[in-house]
CSV table of C-alpha atoms and ligand atoms in Angstrom, one decimal:
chain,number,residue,atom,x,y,z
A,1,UNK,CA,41.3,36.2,14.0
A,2,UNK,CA,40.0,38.9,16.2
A,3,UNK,CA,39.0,36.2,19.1
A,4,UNK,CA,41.0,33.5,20.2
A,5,UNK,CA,40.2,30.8,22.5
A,6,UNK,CA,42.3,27.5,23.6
A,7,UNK,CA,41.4,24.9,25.6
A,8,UNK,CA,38.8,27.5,28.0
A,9,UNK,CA,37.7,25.9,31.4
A,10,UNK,CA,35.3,27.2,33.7
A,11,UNK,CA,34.0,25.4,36.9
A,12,UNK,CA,31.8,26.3,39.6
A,13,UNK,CA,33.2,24.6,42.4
A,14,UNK,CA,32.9,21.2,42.0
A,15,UNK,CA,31.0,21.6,38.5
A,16,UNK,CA,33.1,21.9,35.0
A,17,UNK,CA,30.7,23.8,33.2
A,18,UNK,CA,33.2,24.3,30.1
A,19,UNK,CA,35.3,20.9,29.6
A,20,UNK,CA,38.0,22.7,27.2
A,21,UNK,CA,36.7,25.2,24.5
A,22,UNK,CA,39.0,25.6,21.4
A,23,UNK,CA,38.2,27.5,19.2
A,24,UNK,CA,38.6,31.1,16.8
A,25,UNK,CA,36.6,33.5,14.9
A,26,UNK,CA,37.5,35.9,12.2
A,27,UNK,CA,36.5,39.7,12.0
A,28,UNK,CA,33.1,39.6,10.1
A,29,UNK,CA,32.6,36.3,10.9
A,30,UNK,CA,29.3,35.3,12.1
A,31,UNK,CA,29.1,32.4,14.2
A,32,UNK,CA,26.1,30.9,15.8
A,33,UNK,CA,25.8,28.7,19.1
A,34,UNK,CA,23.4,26.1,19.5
A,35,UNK,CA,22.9,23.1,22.0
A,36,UNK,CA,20.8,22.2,24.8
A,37,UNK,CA,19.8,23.8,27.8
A,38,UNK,CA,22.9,23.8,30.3
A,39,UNK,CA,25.3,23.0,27.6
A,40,UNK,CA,27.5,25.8,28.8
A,41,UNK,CA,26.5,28.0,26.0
A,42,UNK,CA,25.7,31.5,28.3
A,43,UNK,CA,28.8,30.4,30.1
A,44,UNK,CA,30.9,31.0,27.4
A,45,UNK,CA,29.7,34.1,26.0
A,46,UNK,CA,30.3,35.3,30.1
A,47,UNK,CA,33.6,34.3,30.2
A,48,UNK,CA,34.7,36.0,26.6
A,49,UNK,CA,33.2,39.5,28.3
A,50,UNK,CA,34.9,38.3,31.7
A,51,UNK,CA,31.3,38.6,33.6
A,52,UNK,CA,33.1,35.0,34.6
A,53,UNK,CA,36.4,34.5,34.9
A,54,UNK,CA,38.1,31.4,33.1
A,55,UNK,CA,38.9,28.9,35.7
A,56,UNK,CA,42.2,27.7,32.9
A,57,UNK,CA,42.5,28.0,28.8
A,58,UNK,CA,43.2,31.2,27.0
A,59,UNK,CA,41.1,33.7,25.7
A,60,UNK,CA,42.7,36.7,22.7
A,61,UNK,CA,40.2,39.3,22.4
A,62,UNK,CA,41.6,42.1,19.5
A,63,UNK,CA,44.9,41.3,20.2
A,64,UNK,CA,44.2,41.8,24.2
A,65,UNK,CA,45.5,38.3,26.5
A,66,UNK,CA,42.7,37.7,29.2
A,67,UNK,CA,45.2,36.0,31.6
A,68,UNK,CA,48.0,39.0,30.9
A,69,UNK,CA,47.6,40.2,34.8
A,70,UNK,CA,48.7,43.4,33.0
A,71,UNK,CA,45.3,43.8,30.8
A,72,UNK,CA,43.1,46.6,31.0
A,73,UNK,CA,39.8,44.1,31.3
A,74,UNK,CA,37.3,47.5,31.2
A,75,UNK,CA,39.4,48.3,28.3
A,76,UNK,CA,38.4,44.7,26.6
A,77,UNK,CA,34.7,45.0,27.8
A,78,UNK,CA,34.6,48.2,26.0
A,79,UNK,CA,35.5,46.3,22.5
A,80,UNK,CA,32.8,43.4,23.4
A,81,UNK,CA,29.4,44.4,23.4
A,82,UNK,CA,27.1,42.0,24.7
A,83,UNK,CA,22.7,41.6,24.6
A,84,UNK,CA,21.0,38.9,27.0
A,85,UNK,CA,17.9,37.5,27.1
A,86,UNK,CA,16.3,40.1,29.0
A,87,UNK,CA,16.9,43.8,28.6
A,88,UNK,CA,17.6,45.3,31.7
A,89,UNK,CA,17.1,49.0,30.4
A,90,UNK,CA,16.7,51.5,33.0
A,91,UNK,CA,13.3,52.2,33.6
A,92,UNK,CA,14.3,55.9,34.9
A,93,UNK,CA,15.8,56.8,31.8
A,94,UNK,CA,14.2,57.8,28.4
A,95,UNK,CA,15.3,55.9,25.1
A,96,UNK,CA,17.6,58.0,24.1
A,97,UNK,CA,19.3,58.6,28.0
A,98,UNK,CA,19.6,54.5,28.1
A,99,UNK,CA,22.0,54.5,25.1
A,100,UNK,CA,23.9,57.3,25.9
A,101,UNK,CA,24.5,56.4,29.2
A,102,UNK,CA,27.7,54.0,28.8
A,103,UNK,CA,29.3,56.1,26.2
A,104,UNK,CA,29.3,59.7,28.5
A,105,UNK,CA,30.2,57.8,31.8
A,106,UNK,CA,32.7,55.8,30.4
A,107,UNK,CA,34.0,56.8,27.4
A,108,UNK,CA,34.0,60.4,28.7
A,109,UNK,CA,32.6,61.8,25.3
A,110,UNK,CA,30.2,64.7,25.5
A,111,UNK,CA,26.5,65.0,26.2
A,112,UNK,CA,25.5,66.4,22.5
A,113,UNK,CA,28.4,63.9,20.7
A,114,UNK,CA,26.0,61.2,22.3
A,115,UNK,CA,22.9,62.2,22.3
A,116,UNK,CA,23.8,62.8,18.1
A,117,UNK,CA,25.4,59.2,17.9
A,118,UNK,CA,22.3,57.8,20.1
A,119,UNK,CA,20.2,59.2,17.6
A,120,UNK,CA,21.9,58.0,14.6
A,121,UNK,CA,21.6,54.3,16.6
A,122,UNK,CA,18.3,54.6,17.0
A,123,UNK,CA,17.3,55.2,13.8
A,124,UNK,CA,19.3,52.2,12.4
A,125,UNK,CA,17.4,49.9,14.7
A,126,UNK,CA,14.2,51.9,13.7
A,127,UNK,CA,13.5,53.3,16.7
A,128,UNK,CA,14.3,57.0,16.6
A,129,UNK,CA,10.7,58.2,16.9
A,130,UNK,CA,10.6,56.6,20.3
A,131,UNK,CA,13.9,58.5,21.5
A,132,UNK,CA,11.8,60.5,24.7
A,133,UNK,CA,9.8,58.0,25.7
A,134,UNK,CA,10.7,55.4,28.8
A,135,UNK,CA,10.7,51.4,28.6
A,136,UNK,CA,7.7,50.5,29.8
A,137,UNK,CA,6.2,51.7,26.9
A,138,UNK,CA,7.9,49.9,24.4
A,139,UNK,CA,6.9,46.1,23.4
A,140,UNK,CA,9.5,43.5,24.3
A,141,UNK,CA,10.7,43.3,20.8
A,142,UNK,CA,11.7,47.4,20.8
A,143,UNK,CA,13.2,46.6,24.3
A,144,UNK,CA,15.9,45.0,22.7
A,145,UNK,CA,16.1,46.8,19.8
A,146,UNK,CA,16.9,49.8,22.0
A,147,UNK,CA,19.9,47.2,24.0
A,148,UNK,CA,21.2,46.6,20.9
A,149,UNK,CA,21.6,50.5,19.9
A,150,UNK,CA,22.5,50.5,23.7
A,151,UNK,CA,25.5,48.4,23.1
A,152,UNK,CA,26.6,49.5,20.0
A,153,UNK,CA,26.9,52.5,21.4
A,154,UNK,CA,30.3,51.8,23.1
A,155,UNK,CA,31.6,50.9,19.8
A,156,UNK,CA,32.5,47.2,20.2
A,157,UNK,CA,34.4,45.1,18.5
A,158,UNK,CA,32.5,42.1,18.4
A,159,UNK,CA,28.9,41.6,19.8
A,160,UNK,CA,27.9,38.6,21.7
A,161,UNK,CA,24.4,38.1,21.5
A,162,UNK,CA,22.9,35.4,24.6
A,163,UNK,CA,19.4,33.8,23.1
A,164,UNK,CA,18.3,37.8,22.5
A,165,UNK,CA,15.1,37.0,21.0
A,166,UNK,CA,14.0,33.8,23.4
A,167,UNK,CA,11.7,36.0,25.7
A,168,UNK,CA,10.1,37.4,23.3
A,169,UNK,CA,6.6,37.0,22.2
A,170,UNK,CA,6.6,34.8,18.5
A,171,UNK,CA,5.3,38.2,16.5
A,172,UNK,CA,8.6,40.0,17.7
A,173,UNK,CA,10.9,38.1,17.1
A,174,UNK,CA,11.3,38.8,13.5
A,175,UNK,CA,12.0,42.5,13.9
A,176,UNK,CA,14.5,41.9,16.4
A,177,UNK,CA,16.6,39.2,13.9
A,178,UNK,CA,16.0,42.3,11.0
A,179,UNK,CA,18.2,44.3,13.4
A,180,UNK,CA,21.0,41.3,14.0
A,181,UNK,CA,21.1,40.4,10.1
A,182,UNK,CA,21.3,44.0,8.8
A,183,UNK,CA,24.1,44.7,11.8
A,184,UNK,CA,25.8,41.3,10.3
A,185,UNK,CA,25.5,42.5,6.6
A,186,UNK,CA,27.5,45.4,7.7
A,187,UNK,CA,30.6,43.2,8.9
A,188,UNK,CA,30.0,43.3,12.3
A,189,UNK,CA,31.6,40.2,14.2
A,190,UNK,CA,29.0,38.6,16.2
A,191,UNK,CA,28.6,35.6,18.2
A,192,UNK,CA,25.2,34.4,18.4
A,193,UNK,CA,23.9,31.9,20.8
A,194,UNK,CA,20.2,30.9,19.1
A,195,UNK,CA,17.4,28.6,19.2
A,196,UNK,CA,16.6,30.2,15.9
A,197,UNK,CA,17.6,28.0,13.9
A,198,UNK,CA,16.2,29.7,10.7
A,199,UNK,CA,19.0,32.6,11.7
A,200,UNK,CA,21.7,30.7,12.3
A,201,UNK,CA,21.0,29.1,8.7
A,202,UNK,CA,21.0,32.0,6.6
A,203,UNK,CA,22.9,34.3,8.9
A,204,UNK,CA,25.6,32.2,10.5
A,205,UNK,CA,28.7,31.9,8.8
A,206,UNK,CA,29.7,29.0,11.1
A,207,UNK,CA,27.3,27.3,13.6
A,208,UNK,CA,28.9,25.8,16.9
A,209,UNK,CA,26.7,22.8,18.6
A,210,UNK,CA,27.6,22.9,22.3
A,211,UNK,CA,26.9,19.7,24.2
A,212,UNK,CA,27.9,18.7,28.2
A,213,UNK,CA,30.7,21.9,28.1
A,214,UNK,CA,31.9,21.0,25.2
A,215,UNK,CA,32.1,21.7,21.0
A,216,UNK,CA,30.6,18.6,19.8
A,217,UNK,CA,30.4,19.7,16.2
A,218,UNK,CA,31.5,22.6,14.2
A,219,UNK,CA,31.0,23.5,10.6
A,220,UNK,CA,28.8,25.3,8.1
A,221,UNK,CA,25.2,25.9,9.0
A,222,UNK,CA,24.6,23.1,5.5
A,223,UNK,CA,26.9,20.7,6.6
A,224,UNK,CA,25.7,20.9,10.3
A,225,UNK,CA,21.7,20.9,9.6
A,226,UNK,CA,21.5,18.8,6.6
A,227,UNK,CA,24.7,16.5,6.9
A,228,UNK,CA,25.5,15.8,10.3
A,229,UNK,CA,26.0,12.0,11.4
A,230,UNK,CA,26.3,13.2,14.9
A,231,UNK,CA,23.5,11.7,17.0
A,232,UNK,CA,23.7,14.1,19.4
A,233,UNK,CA,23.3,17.2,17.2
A,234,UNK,CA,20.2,14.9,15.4
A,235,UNK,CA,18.5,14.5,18.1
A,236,UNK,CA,18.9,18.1,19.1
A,237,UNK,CA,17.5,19.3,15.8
A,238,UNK,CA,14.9,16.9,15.7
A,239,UNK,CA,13.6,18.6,19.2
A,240,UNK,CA,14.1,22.1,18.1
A,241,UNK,CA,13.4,22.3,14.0
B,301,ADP,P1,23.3,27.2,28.7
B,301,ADP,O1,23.4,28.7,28.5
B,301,ADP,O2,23.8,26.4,27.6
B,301,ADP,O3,21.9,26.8,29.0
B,301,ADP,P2,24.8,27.7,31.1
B,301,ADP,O4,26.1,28.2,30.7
B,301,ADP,O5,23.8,28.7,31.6
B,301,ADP,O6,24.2,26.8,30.0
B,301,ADP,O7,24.9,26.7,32.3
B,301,ADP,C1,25.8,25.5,32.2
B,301,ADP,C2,25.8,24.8,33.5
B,301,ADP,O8,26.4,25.6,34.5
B,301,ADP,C3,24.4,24.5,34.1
B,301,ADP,O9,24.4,23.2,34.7
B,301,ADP,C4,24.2,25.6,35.1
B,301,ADP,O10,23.3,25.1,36.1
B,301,ADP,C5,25.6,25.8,35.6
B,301,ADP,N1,25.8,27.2,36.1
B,301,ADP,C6,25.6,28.3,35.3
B,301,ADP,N2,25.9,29.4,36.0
B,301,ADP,C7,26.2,29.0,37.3
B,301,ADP,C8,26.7,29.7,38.5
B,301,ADP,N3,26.8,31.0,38.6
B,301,ADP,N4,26.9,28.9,39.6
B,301,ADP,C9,26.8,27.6,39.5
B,301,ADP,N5,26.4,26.9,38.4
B,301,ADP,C10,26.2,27.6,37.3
B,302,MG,MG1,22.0,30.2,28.4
């Protein structure tokens, strides 16, 4: 099990946002998140990256205790890549200069390593002919092709993706789940949290449904979609499929 997580909390002040999340996933696992807006879904991925920090429960990341005051967090970060919604690329900076940004400042490795392993990202996500040019003139869909290359770069561990293809215009989202199902075909653990329910079908080696903080249901994308007597999760597919 390469993550680990018991009984996670998370309030915000008077709020509990997360009401006790237990659960684990294996290297090259797949899992996908679903459930309703304000579920807690975005709050989970936050706290397993430590953009939040757990208000009780325990999180394992590679081997790496959360709540061990002695852990290195920017050491864990560095395993856990994460894309959001929106792709907050620097506007400044070129393609290429956007994913080799993390791995020179932080990882300390050399301008020409990078910009050879920026490359090499870029053309897995199909984008190396765009390499020079800046952000504003790629279409949403590239946008986060290029923050995916962006956070692979940093050779994670796992990648958490947060609803990475909801503020995209219908016609590109398909590329963008191209780029998440080839990275899953090549054993790359990845948490998913997806409207697309299409994805989490045929990608998804486990589909979570979130509901009011908590894991309502839990299971194989068949057993949740076609067998579920969970009225909850029913009525949330009937509103979404
Ligand atoms: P989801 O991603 O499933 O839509 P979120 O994790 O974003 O759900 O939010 C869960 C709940 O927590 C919502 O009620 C939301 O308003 C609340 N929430 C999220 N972030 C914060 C925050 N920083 N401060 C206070 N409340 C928050
Ligand atoms: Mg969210």
């Amino acid at each position: 099990m390469i993550i680990q997580v018991s009984d996670l909390k998370k309030n915000y002040g008077q709020l509990q946002v997360l009401k006790g999340i237990t659960t684990q996933v294996a290297e090259r696992e797949v899992v996908c998140v679903i459930g309703p807006s304000g579920s807690g879904k975005s709050t989970f991925l936050r706290c397993l990256n430590q953009l939040e920090e757990s208000t009780s429960g325990r999180i394992v990341i590679n081997g790496h205790d959360l709540s061990d005051p002695k852990v290195d967090i920017n050491k864990v970060r560095e395993d856990v890549g994460m894309v959001f919604q929106r792709f907050n690329l620097f506007p400044h900076k070129t393609v290429l200069e956007n994913v080799m940004l993390a791995p020179v400042k932080v990882r300390k490795i050399s301008q020409e390593q990078a910009r050879k392993q920026g490359l090499e990202l870029l053309k897995k996500v199909g984008l190396q002919d765009k390499a020079d040019v800046y952000p504003d003139r790629l279409s949403g869909g590239q946008m986060q092709r290029v923050a995916i290359a962006r956070a692979l770069a940093m050779n994670p561990k796992v990648m958490l993706f947060d609803e990475p293809t909801s503020a995209l215009d219908p016609e590109l989202v398909g590329e963008v789940l191209a780029v998440m199902k080839d990275l899953a075909k090549e054993g790359m653990t990845m948490i998913v949290v997806t409207h697309e329910m299409g994805f989490a079908r045929e990608v998804g080696d486990r589909v979570i449904f979130m509901d009011q903080g908590i894991i309502m249901e839990e299971g194989k994308p068949q057993e949740l979609f076609e067998n579920t007597q969970n009225e909850r999760l029913r009525s949330f597919l009937g509103r979404v499929l």
